[in-house]
Amino acid sequence: MQEYQSADLRNIAVIGHGRTGKTSLLDAALFNAGGARRFGKVDDGTSALDYEPEENKRKLSISSALAAVEWRGCKLNFIDTPGYPDFVGEMIAALTATDAALIVVSAPSGMETGTEKAWLTVEEMGLPRAIFVNKMDREHADFERAVDELRARFGSGIVPVQLPIGKEDTFQGVADLLTLHMKIVTHEDEELVADIPEFMQEAVEEARQQLIEALSDFDDQLMEKFLEGEDIPESEILDALSKGVKAAKVFPVFCGSALQNIGVKKLLKGLGALMPSPEDRTFIATDTKTEEPVERGTDGPFAAQVFKTIVDPFVGRLTFLRVVSGDMKGDASYYNVNREAEERMSGLFTMQGKQQIPVTIAHAGDIVVVAKLTVTKTGDTLADKAAPILFEPPAYPGSMMVFAAYPTKKGEEDKVFSAIGKESDQDPTIQIVKNKETKETLVRGIGEVQLEILKERIQRKYGAEVDFREPKVALRETIRKSVKVEGKHKKQSGGHGQYGHVWLEISPQPAGEGNAFTETIFGGSVPRQYIPAVEKGTEETLAQGILAGFPVVDVKVNLYDGSYHTVDSSEAAFKTATAIALKKGVMDASPALLEPIFNMTITAPEYFMGDVMGQRNTKRAKILGMESKGRDMSEIKAQIPALELYKYATELRSQTKGRGDFSVEVSHYEEMPQKIAEEIISKYQADKEKK
Ligand SMILES: Nc1nc2c(ncn2[C@@H]2O[C@H](COP(=O)(O)OP(=O)(O)OP(=O)(O)O)[C@@H](O)[C@H]2O)c(=O)[nH]1
Ligand SMILES: [Mg+2]
C-alpha cells in the first residue's frame, strides 16, 4: 500500500440502524478499489468485513471492522460498525478514532431508531456527518420521503447532493448536483455521463436551489448572490459546501445501492472531496507531567490512542490505533502512558476486513494495526516517552444487563472466567465482577443478544462453556422485637463431655446501625474465659443467616446469664450453645427479610413514558418524579427493589424502540413484602431439610 500524508486521509465511521447495508456498502467500496478480488456479500457469508462465524450465522455485524479504501489519491479509513443496539460500544469506540461519520439509511425504511441514535451520538461529539440512502433498488424505496424525514428531525442542514435516477428495479444511477453539471452517472461505467433527462429537470433544479439555500444560511456572500438571483460558479458552491460540512452545519446526502454497486464510486469521490482530513481535527488530552489539558492536532510528538483490540487464540492479539500526532514506525518502541511501560512494535499494517496489509509508516491521523502488544488495552495512549499525554478513553454507556455466570462443567471456573476476561478486553462493554456478598461471578453487558454471543464465542475460541442465570440478590435478615432466649449444649455421656449454657437477650437496633454484642454477667455464671467464644459464636451465626441464609443485621445481643461445668465446659461448647440460642431467638423475634432498593433514573422519549411508568408501577417501583430533558426526551426518577431489575435492559428497549436508557445505584435496604419473603424463606428452609 502507498504512503499517505495526513491531508490525504479520511477517517470515517460507518454507522446507522441495523441491516441498512453498512457492511454491504464497504464490501462494494473494497471491491471497487481493488482491495477485494471478489465482491463480498453478507448474505452468502463472503463479506470481507463480517467474517466471524457468529456474524455469518446471524448475517449481521457484531464487531467493528476496518476497511482501508484507496480512492483517487485519498485513503479512506472506514470503520464498519454493527447497527444492533447491543453493540453500541463498537460505534462509540469507532467514533473516537474517526473524524466524521457516514450514516447509512435504508431507502424503503427511511429514518429508524438506530438512525436517530447514531445521529445524536455524533452530534454530541460535534463531528461532521454525511448520509447515504441505500437500497434504492429495493421495493418501496423512496429517496424523497427518507430525506424529508431526516430534515424534519435534524433540520434543513441535511441536503441531497445527488438525486436517484429511477427507483426499485428501474434504479440506474445518480444525478450529480455536487458539480452542478447535470450529469447522469450509471453503474456500468462511472465516466458515462449524459444530460439530465427531461422528466428530471424540474426536480434537479429544485434540489439545486435547496442546496444553495442551505449553504447560504452560513455563507453571507453566497446568500447575497442567491437573493439577487446571480449565477453562482461551481467552485464557490463546492467551497461553501466543503466548509459547511467540516463545520458540521451541512450534511450532504448521497444515494445508491450497495448490493448493485450503484452510486458507490460517486460516494467515495464525494467523501474524499468533502469530508475533513485529520488536519481539521484536534483532540484534548492531559499532559501527565503538568496535569494540564493539552490540545493535540497532527503536529507535535508522536501520540496515538487504541480504540479496538482483537483477542483470538489463532490470530493473536491485534491492537487498532489512531495516530493523532507525529509518525508511527513499525520497528520502534513506544511508551504506553496508562501502563507506564514500553511496547515494542513488530510491524505495522492496515486492514481490509480480516485481510492484513503491511505498511512501513503511518503519518499523523492514520489508523493502523499492530500485533502482539503485551500490556496495551483499548483506550490506552501510546506516546513519545519524553512527552507523555493521555487521551480520554471512549465513554461507553453503562452495562445494565447482568447475569450470574456458572461454568457448565464443574471445576472449569478458571477456564471460563479467564475466557470471559479476554473477551472483555475485546469488548469493554462486557465486564466480569465478583459479588462478594452473594459469592457469584457476574457478567455485565449491554443486552441479552450480546451475552448470548459471548457464550458462543468463548466456546468456539477457548472451548469454555458457561451457563447464565438470574443473579442472586443480596438480601439481609433482621428482627422487629426483643426476646430472651436460652441455649444449652450438653453431651455428658461417657468420656470427656461438653457443656455450654447461655441466656441471651436479642433486640433490634436502628436500621443501618449494624450488630452489637454486650454482656452483663454477674457472679461468674459464665466464666470470663468463655465470653469471647460467645461473642465469636454470635458473629458467625448472624453472618451465616438464620431465616433464609442471608446475614442478620441491626441486632444487639446481650449475654446476661448461663451456667458452666468445671470439667466439661469448653469454648466450642459455648459457641454451640450461642448458635442454638440465636437460631431459636431470631425466629421468635418477628424476623423480617430486607431487600436492597435502588435509585433508578430512566431516560426515554416522552412519547413512551406512559408505558414505561405503567410497567414500573406494576414492578413495585415508586415513581418519585418526571422532568423534561430537552428535545423530546424525559427523565423519570424512581426507587425500585433490586429483585425487580432482572432483564430490565431488554424490557426498556422493547418499550421504547431502543431509545430508552437507565442507570441505578444502591439507596438503602427495606423490609420485603410478606408474601415474597415467605416464598424465599420456605424455599430456603425446605432446601436445608433436604441436605
Ligand atoms: N436490495 C438491496 N439489499 C441490500 C442493499 N444493501 C444491503 N442489502 C441487504 O440488506 C441486508 C443487510 O445488509 P448489511 O450490509 O449486513 O447491513 P448492515 O447495516 O451492515 O447490518 P448490521 O451490521 O447488522 O447493522 C443484507 O441482506 C444485504 O444483502 C442494497 O443496496 N439493496
Ligand atoms: Mg454490518
XYZ file of C-alpha atoms and ligand atoms in Angstrom:
724
model
C 0.000 0.000 0.000
C 1.077 3.518 -0.838
C 2.137 6.017 1.846
C -0.476 8.667 2.671
C 0.104 12.101 4.185
C -2.312 13.493 6.765
C -4.104 15.706 4.239
C -4.956 12.696 2.076
C -6.572 10.667 4.808
C -10.273 10.440 5.603
C -11.308 8.562 8.734
C -14.989 7.762 8.626
C -17.140 5.661 10.950
C -19.982 3.968 9.088
C -22.934 3.880 11.455
C -26.711 3.630 11.494
C -29.667 1.370 12.109
C -29.195 -2.394 11.801
C -29.388 -4.027 8.366
C -29.334 -0.784 6.410
C -26.395 -2.049 4.359
C -23.332 -0.574 6.063
C -21.267 -3.703 5.630
C -22.522 -4.269 2.084
C -21.567 -0.707 1.188
C -17.997 -1.235 2.353
C -17.811 -4.590 0.588
C -18.707 -2.721 -2.602
C -16.182 0.017 -1.815
C -13.377 -2.525 -1.278
C -14.306 -4.284 -4.476
C -14.280 -1.040 -6.459
C -10.925 -0.024 -5.045
C -9.421 -3.380 -5.905
C -8.855 -4.221 -2.258
C -11.081 -7.258 -2.572
C -10.753 -9.561 -5.540
C -14.360 -10.562 -5.406
C -17.431 -8.667 -4.376
C -18.161 -9.982 -0.876
C -21.762 -10.471 0.183
C -23.164 -10.556 3.700
C -25.942 -12.917 2.647
C -23.747 -15.728 1.394
C -21.129 -15.375 4.096
C -18.415 -13.963 1.796
C -18.304 -10.440 3.182
C -14.771 -9.176 3.750
C -15.961 -7.427 6.920
C -18.467 -9.752 8.571
C -16.207 -12.784 8.726
C -16.642 -14.218 12.192
C -18.771 -17.379 12.477
C -21.178 -15.686 14.884
C -21.650 -12.899 12.313
C -22.130 -15.261 9.391
C -24.671 -17.312 11.267
C -26.823 -14.297 12.080
C -25.995 -12.267 8.971
C -25.239 -9.186 10.972
C -22.193 -7.335 12.206
C -21.129 -7.919 15.783
C -17.686 -6.297 15.829
C -16.403 -3.210 14.106
C -14.003 -3.751 11.203
C -11.510 -1.544 9.420
C -11.702 -1.132 5.649
C -8.883 0.940 4.190
C -10.075 2.045 0.758
C -7.685 3.770 -1.661
C -9.615 6.052 -3.938
C -8.257 8.737 -6.261
C -5.259 9.730 -4.164
C -7.072 9.502 -0.852
C -7.049 6.730 1.662
C -10.466 6.391 3.226
C -10.202 4.531 6.519
C -13.735 3.319 7.026
C -14.766 1.636 10.230
C -17.805 -0.557 9.760
C -19.899 -0.779 12.909
C -22.798 -3.013 13.932
C -26.248 -1.422 13.954
C -27.695 -3.835 16.511
C -28.152 -1.886 19.762
C -26.280 -4.385 21.970
C -23.069 -3.447 20.180
C -23.311 0.303 20.606
C -19.883 0.189 22.291
C -18.333 -0.588 18.897
C -19.873 2.534 17.386
C -18.647 4.701 20.237
C -15.111 3.327 20.010
C -15.111 3.836 16.224
C -16.204 7.443 16.599
C -13.337 8.235 18.978
C -10.899 7.215 16.242
C -12.534 8.892 13.259
C -13.084 12.454 12.117
C -16.518 12.048 10.592
C -19.445 9.681 10.298
C -21.329 8.269 7.361
C -24.851 7.405 8.432
C -26.435 4.744 6.255
C -30.208 4.856 5.863
C -32.385 2.325 4.078
C -34.446 3.927 1.302
C -37.507 1.724 1.878
C -37.458 2.206 5.670
C -36.417 5.844 5.954
C -35.494 7.127 9.353
C -35.329 4.470 12.088
C -34.481 4.455 15.783
C -30.875 3.430 15.071
C -30.546 6.350 12.656
C -31.558 8.719 15.376
C -29.303 7.155 17.995
C -26.380 7.345 15.592
C -27.092 10.952 14.697
C -27.478 12.105 18.297
C -24.265 10.361 19.336
C -22.240 12.038 16.587
C -23.960 15.354 17.143
C -22.919 15.315 20.770
C -19.332 14.735 19.680
C -19.660 17.592 17.178
C -18.307 15.548 14.264
C -19.156 16.182 10.594
C -21.508 13.686 9.010
C -22.831 12.597 5.646
C -25.770 10.359 4.812
C -26.029 7.517 2.324
C -29.555 6.491 1.380
C -29.024 2.865 0.429
C -31.171 0.132 -1.120
C -32.561 2.400 -3.833
C -33.086 -0.774 -5.854
C -35.426 -2.311 -3.275
C -39.216 -2.349 -3.378
C -40.749 0.735 -1.761
C -37.501 2.687 -1.981
C -38.372 6.345 -1.522
C -35.493 8.798 -1.506
C -37.608 11.897 -1.134
C -39.506 10.576 1.833
C -36.308 9.454 3.572
C -34.784 12.907 3.094
C -37.951 14.641 4.290
C -37.982 12.554 7.449
C -34.357 13.350 8.165
C -34.841 17.065 7.527
C -37.922 17.138 9.717
C -35.985 15.594 12.579
C -32.499 17.056 12.171
C -33.029 20.289 10.303
C -32.500 21.850 6.917
C -28.730 21.379 7.057
C -29.468 17.986 5.559
C -29.278 18.408 1.794
C -29.063 15.980 -1.082
C -26.038 16.391 -3.319
C -27.429 13.769 -5.681
C -30.800 12.577 -6.858
C -31.587 8.976 -7.748
C -32.429 8.140 -11.326
C -35.349 5.766 -11.181
C -36.076 3.559 -8.217
C -36.755 -0.035 -7.233
C -35.953 -2.302 -10.172
C -35.553 0.617 -12.538
C -32.959 2.349 -10.355
C -29.995 3.014 -12.618
C -27.779 5.740 -11.331
C -27.484 9.102 -9.687
C -27.755 12.640 -10.984
C -24.917 14.618 -9.513
C -25.721 18.004 -8.040
C -22.287 18.263 -6.486
C -20.517 19.565 -9.529
C -23.746 21.205 -10.608
C -23.179 19.951 -14.074
C -26.217 17.975 -14.763
C -24.875 14.533 -15.259
C -26.122 11.055 -15.101
C -23.742 8.542 -13.718
C -24.581 4.953 -14.359
C -23.074 1.996 -12.644
C -21.771 0.281 -15.733
C -19.228 2.971 -16.215
C -18.806 5.919 -13.983
C -17.477 8.080 -16.786
C -20.612 7.668 -18.803
C -22.345 10.976 -18.483
C -25.499 12.145 -20.071
C -27.790 15.108 -19.936
C -30.413 15.184 -17.270
C -33.481 13.670 -18.864
C -36.467 15.881 -19.437
C -38.553 14.268 -16.702
C -35.973 15.031 -14.010
C -35.079 18.571 -14.885
C -37.503 20.228 -12.549
C -36.553 18.053 -9.581
C -32.849 18.658 -10.172
C -33.375 22.410 -10.387
C -35.322 22.348 -7.138
C -32.747 20.264 -5.316
C -30.023 22.589 -6.507
C -31.918 25.568 -5.091
C -32.318 23.765 -1.799
C -28.604 23.055 -1.650
C -27.646 26.666 -2.310
C -30.190 27.857 0.212
C -28.756 25.592 2.899
C -25.266 26.863 2.142
C -26.408 30.488 2.189
C -27.539 30.056 5.762
C -23.992 30.364 6.965
C -22.214 31.916 3.981
C -23.173 35.588 3.634
C -21.560 36.095 0.255
C -23.409 33.179 -1.183
C -26.604 34.416 0.403
C -26.282 37.804 -1.327
C -25.731 36.253 -4.715
C -28.525 33.797 -4.120
C -31.014 36.514 -3.172
C -30.072 38.605 -6.166
C -30.576 35.598 -8.373
C -26.982 35.715 -9.621
C -25.414 32.703 -11.234
C -23.064 31.122 -8.729
C -19.918 29.464 -10.044
C -19.483 25.783 -9.307
C -16.222 26.304 -7.447
C -17.829 28.690 -4.979
C -20.565 26.244 -4.193
C -18.142 23.423 -3.706
C -16.070 25.625 -1.459
C -19.039 26.614 0.680
C -20.240 23.039 0.811
C -16.885 21.766 1.972
C -16.712 24.436 4.685
C -20.253 23.725 5.801
C -19.596 20.009 6.048
C -16.406 20.483 8.053
C -18.181 22.867 10.417
C -20.880 20.198 10.933
C -23.524 22.597 9.669
C -24.308 20.994 6.338
C -24.840 17.274 5.904
C -24.677 16.014 2.330
C -26.992 13.182 1.335
C -25.823 10.626 -1.213
C -27.782 7.694 -2.553
C -27.346 4.372 -4.276
C -27.434 0.642 -3.946
C -24.630 -1.181 -2.197
C -25.782 -4.542 -3.437
C -25.937 -3.458 -7.091
C -22.821 -1.309 -6.671
C -24.594 1.790 -7.960
C -23.547 5.184 -6.639
C -20.755 3.744 -4.513
C -17.871 5.177 -6.516
C -19.607 8.537 -6.565
C -19.942 8.338 -2.812
C -16.227 7.585 -2.381
C -15.329 10.540 -4.535
C -17.732 12.784 -2.669
C -16.413 11.753 0.721
C -12.845 12.296 -0.452
C -13.733 15.797 -1.613
C -15.954 16.914 1.249
C -15.092 15.102 4.455
C -12.467 16.540 6.805
C -8.895 15.266 6.917
C -7.154 14.627 10.255
C -5.637 18.087 9.896
C -9.059 19.553 10.566
C -9.398 17.951 13.961
C -7.830 18.362 17.368
C -8.040 16.062 20.361
C -7.997 17.002 24.018
C -5.502 15.136 26.175
C -3.948 15.526 29.599
C -0.252 16.274 29.934
C 0.770 13.771 32.595
C 3.669 15.929 33.778
C 1.673 19.097 34.422
C -1.786 17.507 34.756
C -2.968 20.302 32.427
C -5.236 19.690 29.419
C -3.494 19.987 26.050
C -4.911 20.293 22.580
C -3.312 17.996 20.056
C -3.613 18.203 16.280
C -1.493 16.370 13.721
C 1.591 18.409 14.697
C 3.647 17.528 17.704
C 5.480 14.496 19.008
C 4.111 11.008 18.464
C 0.894 10.130 20.256
C -1.743 7.522 19.407
C -4.804 6.045 21.034
C -6.001 2.447 20.986
C -9.651 2.184 20.007
C -10.030 -1.525 19.415
C -8.421 -4.807 20.374
C -8.972 -8.243 18.893
C -8.065 -11.178 21.102
C -8.096 -14.514 19.349
C -6.231 -17.752 20.045
C -5.488 -18.192 16.328
C -4.935 -14.630 15.110
C -3.303 -13.485 18.356
C -3.729 -10.039 19.767
C -4.352 -7.164 17.355
C -4.336 -3.557 18.528
C -6.010 -0.847 16.423
C -4.622 2.647 16.848
C -5.449 6.112 15.710
C -2.221 8.041 15.290
C -3.123 11.513 16.486
C 0.197 13.314 16.089
C 3.648 12.536 14.728
C 4.674 9.493 12.704
C 4.491 5.885 13.774
C 7.006 3.296 12.625
C 6.798 -0.467 12.660
C 10.223 -1.129 14.158
C 10.126 1.309 17.058
C 9.231 1.133 20.734
C 6.591 3.415 22.180
C 5.632 4.272 25.695
C 2.241 3.173 26.991
C 1.315 6.077 29.230
C -1.555 4.268 31.005
C 0.515 1.207 31.921
C 3.814 3.117 32.276
C 5.580 0.543 30.115
C 7.428 0.391 26.791
C 5.831 -1.597 23.997
C 7.917 -2.890 21.101
C 6.216 -2.792 17.683
C 6.603 -5.789 15.418
C 5.493 -4.226 12.160
C 2.505 -2.119 11.196
C -0.346 -2.967 8.948
C -3.718 -1.789 7.858
C -6.732 -3.984 7.298
C -9.413 -4.567 4.736
C -11.817 -6.594 6.795
C -9.784 -9.509 8.054
C -7.032 -9.139 5.484
C -3.836 -7.570 6.803
C -1.790 -5.297 4.533
C 1.679 -4.282 5.734
C 2.641 -0.606 5.817
C 6.013 0.852 6.712
C 4.931 4.100 8.281
C 1.736 5.742 9.476
C 1.594 9.520 9.358
C -0.359 11.639 11.805
C -4.061 10.965 11.500
C -3.781 7.469 10.084
C -5.351 4.342 11.509
C -3.062 1.325 11.870
C -2.928 -2.078 13.471
C -0.101 -3.733 15.407
C 0.190 -7.304 16.598
C 1.457 -8.893 19.786
C 1.462 -5.958 22.165
C 1.666 -7.243 25.688
C 0.214 -4.748 28.153
C -1.768 -2.391 25.946
C -5.548 -2.272 26.224
C -8.375 -0.484 24.450
C -8.472 3.189 25.395
C -4.739 3.386 26.198
C -2.428 6.084 24.880
C 0.936 5.310 23.305
C 3.233 8.316 23.176
C 6.733 9.617 22.998
C 8.207 8.936 26.430
C 9.638 12.452 26.551
C 6.190 13.998 26.027
C 3.654 11.722 27.683
C -0.002 12.649 27.327
C -3.219 10.761 27.963
C -6.288 10.812 25.748
C -9.745 10.403 27.215
C -10.926 6.805 26.968
C -14.143 6.250 24.989
C -17.276 6.985 27.045
C -19.172 3.705 26.880
C -22.747 3.522 28.073
C -23.485 1.657 31.314
C -23.662 -2.133 31.012
C -27.019 -2.765 32.626
C -27.729 -6.359 31.619
C -26.460 -8.714 34.331
C -26.233 -12.486 34.571
C -24.619 -14.788 37.110
C -22.069 -16.976 35.318
C -21.579 -20.635 36.217
C -19.239 -22.970 34.355
C -21.304 -25.710 32.729
C -18.760 -28.289 33.832
C -17.730 -28.359 37.471
C -14.169 -27.273 38.124
C -13.835 -25.138 34.966
C -14.100 -21.810 36.791
C -10.623 -20.641 35.762
C -11.035 -21.586 32.126
C -14.449 -19.953 31.795
C -13.739 -16.764 33.694
C -10.395 -16.171 32.016
C -12.078 -16.623 28.609
C -14.729 -14.049 29.520
C -11.940 -11.779 30.743
C -10.236 -11.972 27.341
C -13.495 -11.175 25.586
C -13.963 -8.177 27.816
C -10.559 -6.926 26.618
C -12.045 -7.061 23.149
C -15.420 -5.591 24.087
C -15.082 -3.267 27.076
C -18.869 -3.083 27.489
C -18.605 -6.653 28.799
C -17.432 -6.758 32.392
C -16.828 -9.578 34.806
C -17.061 -8.937 38.533
C -17.337 -10.975 41.693
C -20.193 -10.171 44.046
C -18.624 -10.625 47.450
C -21.908 -10.911 49.269
C -23.625 -13.500 47.091
C -20.277 -15.094 46.058
C -21.481 -15.190 42.462
C -19.452 -14.131 39.432
C -21.463 -11.610 37.497
C -21.174 -10.840 33.809
C -22.470 -7.465 32.722
C -23.209 -6.291 29.222
C -25.453 -4.044 27.165
C -28.001 -6.644 26.114
C -29.045 -10.265 26.040
C -28.001 -10.915 22.448
C -24.500 -9.651 23.166
C -24.182 -12.026 26.116
C -25.637 -14.937 24.126
C -22.963 -14.314 21.513
C -20.318 -14.085 24.225
C -21.307 -17.598 25.257
C -20.901 -18.899 21.709
C -17.625 -17.096 21.227
C -15.882 -18.423 24.302
C -16.959 -21.912 23.401
C -15.592 -21.592 19.869
C -12.384 -19.803 20.807
C -11.471 -21.418 24.112
C -13.727 -24.452 24.449
C -15.213 -22.844 27.545
C -18.851 -23.464 28.370
C -20.850 -21.202 30.605
C -24.426 -21.006 31.860
C -26.022 -17.692 32.619
C -28.562 -17.475 35.437
C -30.582 -14.849 37.183
C -28.219 -13.273 39.740
C -28.941 -13.732 43.402
C -29.923 -10.600 45.203
C -28.049 -9.886 48.411
C -30.880 -9.804 50.935
C -30.485 -9.244 54.677
C -32.300 -10.513 57.737
C -33.290 -8.598 60.819
C -35.710 -8.735 63.790
C -38.532 -6.470 64.889
C -38.878 -7.190 68.652
C -36.790 -8.167 71.680
C -36.714 -11.660 73.136
C -34.882 -13.509 75.860
C -33.722 -16.944 74.861
C -31.820 -19.855 76.318
C -29.272 -22.052 74.568
C -27.886 -25.167 76.110
C -25.383 -27.598 74.659
C -24.892 -30.657 76.806
C -23.319 -34.033 75.988
C -22.121 -35.795 79.060
C -22.403 -39.488 78.370
C -19.054 -41.198 78.803
C -15.553 -39.771 78.427
C -14.879 -36.036 78.282
C -18.256 -34.273 77.985
C -19.382 -30.953 76.504
C -21.264 -28.330 78.407
C -22.237 -24.772 77.467
C -25.235 -22.807 78.602
C -26.225 -19.188 77.844
C -29.133 -16.799 78.241
C -29.216 -14.091 75.583
C -31.341 -11.035 75.105
C -31.744 -10.260 71.431
C -33.110 -6.860 70.435
C -33.412 -4.788 67.266
C -31.108 -1.827 66.636
C -31.985 1.189 64.459
C -31.642 0.491 60.725
C -28.069 0.764 59.498
C -26.584 0.590 62.994
C -25.056 -2.851 62.469
C -24.750 -5.620 65.042
C -23.515 -5.273 68.611
C -22.526 -7.680 71.368
C -22.606 -6.896 75.077
C -22.512 -8.880 78.286
C -23.908 -8.265 81.778
C -22.725 -11.410 83.586
C -22.734 -11.205 87.396
C -21.084 -13.626 89.729
C -19.361 -15.697 87.072
C -22.357 -17.716 85.855
C -20.441 -17.767 82.546
C -16.718 -17.616 83.346
C -14.680 -14.808 81.737
C -12.645 -17.109 79.533
C -15.756 -18.295 77.671
C -17.247 -14.880 76.874
C -15.105 -14.328 73.729
C -16.399 -17.668 72.440
C -19.981 -16.483 72.918
C -19.168 -13.269 71.054
C -17.498 -15.199 68.225
C -20.436 -17.605 68.051
C -22.792 -14.650 67.804
C -20.842 -13.063 64.944
C -20.607 -16.279 62.972
C -24.207 -17.327 63.405
C -25.532 -13.880 62.438
C -23.247 -13.731 59.388
C -24.478 -17.112 58.175
C -28.115 -16.149 58.386
C -30.980 -17.911 60.058
C -34.179 -17.230 58.177
C -33.067 -17.664 54.586
C -29.293 -17.797 54.621
C -28.653 -14.035 54.459
C -26.663 -12.074 57.052
C -28.659 -10.888 60.057
C -28.169 -7.156 60.584
C -29.072 -4.441 63.074
C -29.310 -6.802 66.028
C -27.980 -6.339 69.548
C -27.131 -9.460 71.525
C -26.617 -9.293 75.281
C -25.293 -12.257 77.223
C -26.797 -11.927 80.707
C -26.773 -15.381 82.283
C -25.832 -19.030 81.876
C -24.021 -21.822 83.651
C -20.900 -23.966 83.287
C -19.328 -27.244 84.283
C -15.834 -27.275 85.774
C -14.631 -30.203 83.663
C -16.868 -30.425 80.592
C -17.200 -26.740 79.554
C -15.118 -25.519 76.621
C -15.017 -22.612 74.167
C -16.504 -24.844 71.483
C -19.388 -25.876 73.711
C -20.236 -22.215 74.471
C -20.095 -21.365 70.793
C -22.542 -24.118 70.001
C -24.844 -23.060 72.825
C -24.812 -19.496 71.457
C -25.754 -20.702 67.970
C -28.631 -22.743 69.382
C -29.925 -19.729 71.305
C -29.677 -17.352 68.347
C -31.327 -19.681 65.852
C -34.308 -20.034 68.132
C -34.306 -16.437 69.344
C -34.245 -14.797 65.917
C -37.178 -16.904 64.769
C -39.134 -15.768 67.844
C -38.262 -12.092 67.473
C -40.537 -11.276 64.462
C -37.839 -11.802 61.872
C -38.025 -9.982 58.543
C -36.200 -10.044 55.212
C -34.710 -6.807 53.932
C -34.119 -6.174 50.242
C -31.865 -3.627 48.545
C -33.671 -0.706 46.973
C -32.106 1.113 44.034
C -32.420 4.704 42.973
C -33.211 4.474 39.294
C -33.062 7.090 36.552
C -34.776 6.283 33.284
C -34.493 8.490 30.226
C -36.728 7.870 27.258
C -38.726 9.816 24.708
C -41.776 11.451 26.282
C -43.959 9.557 23.883
C -43.130 6.228 25.553
C -43.177 7.472 29.128
C -46.767 6.409 29.810
C -45.876 2.786 29.039
C -42.603 2.924 30.907
C -44.225 4.298 34.058
C -47.164 1.912 33.902
C -44.809 -1.023 33.646
C -42.651 0.188 36.503
C -45.672 0.679 38.720
C -46.556 -2.975 38.466
C -42.980 -3.786 39.464
C -43.222 -2.373 42.987
C -41.466 0.805 41.893
C -42.089 4.173 43.494
C -42.063 6.892 40.887
C -40.513 9.967 42.508
C -40.822 12.412 39.651
C -40.546 13.110 35.985
C -38.986 16.004 34.147
C -38.354 17.082 30.594
C -34.768 16.829 29.324
C -34.976 18.797 26.109
C -35.737 17.614 22.587
C -38.447 15.018 23.136
C -36.680 13.248 25.991
C -37.941 12.889 29.548
C -36.401 11.554 32.701
C -38.087 9.531 35.428
C -36.643 9.121 38.890
C -37.868 6.111 40.795
C -36.984 3.706 43.562
C -37.165 0.047 42.796
C -36.304 -3.202 44.594
C -33.267 -4.983 43.143
C -35.340 -8.121 42.661
C -37.437 -6.379 40.024
C -34.493 -5.332 37.869
C -33.649 -8.614 36.183
C -33.664 -8.201 32.390
C -34.990 -4.679 32.665
C -32.497 -3.603 29.983
C -34.339 -5.788 27.484
C -37.759 -4.678 28.646
C -36.985 -0.968 28.424
C -35.546 -1.382 24.981
C -38.642 -3.070 23.636
C -40.868 -0.483 25.276
C -39.006 2.471 23.814
C -37.946 1.031 20.474
C -34.385 1.117 21.692
C -34.340 4.765 22.700
C -34.600 4.388 26.464
C -31.687 4.232 28.877
C -31.418 3.768 32.602
C -28.964 3.758 35.464
C -29.192 2.580 39.054
C -27.381 2.999 42.338
C -27.992 1.328 45.680
C -30.023 3.501 48.010
C -30.942 1.515 51.126
C -32.438 -1.701 52.486
C -36.145 -2.042 53.099
C -38.384 -4.764 54.500
C -39.770 -7.054 51.811
C -43.468 -7.626 51.349
C -44.521 -10.607 53.443
C -45.680 -12.725 50.553
C -42.418 -12.562 48.616
C -40.405 -13.023 51.812
C -42.381 -16.115 52.778
C -41.659 -17.760 49.451
C -37.941 -17.197 49.827
C -37.916 -18.388 53.435
C -39.913 -21.558 52.853
C -37.715 -22.447 49.875
C -34.583 -21.996 51.979
C -35.950 -23.992 54.897
C -37.060 -26.811 52.578
C -33.616 -26.925 50.897
C -31.975 -27.039 54.318
C -34.028 -30.008 55.376
C -33.143 -31.901 52.213
C -29.430 -31.553 52.971
N -31.740 -4.773 -2.239
C -30.710 -4.376 -1.536
N -30.352 -5.053 -0.435
C -29.279 -4.613 0.250
C -28.550 -3.472 -0.133
N -27.554 -3.298 0.748
C -27.650 -4.287 1.639
N -28.690 -5.087 1.347
C -29.131 -6.271 2.097
O -29.540 -5.865 3.390
C -29.164 -6.823 4.357
C -28.295 -6.168 5.415
O -27.083 -5.755 4.854
P -25.785 -5.495 5.713
O -24.767 -4.953 4.818
O -25.454 -6.672 6.528
O -26.340 -4.351 6.661
P -25.602 -3.701 7.925
O -26.077 -2.317 8.003
O -24.157 -3.931 7.843
O -26.236 -4.558 9.094
P -25.699 -4.642 10.612
O -24.248 -4.846 10.553
O -26.406 -5.782 11.202
O -26.073 -3.366 11.265
C -28.445 -7.928 3.615
O -29.366 -8.932 3.343
C -27.997 -7.252 2.335
O -27.882 -8.119 1.242
C -28.966 -2.784 -1.316
O -28.403 -1.783 -1.709
N -30.049 -3.278 -1.946
Mg -22.903 -4.812 9.164
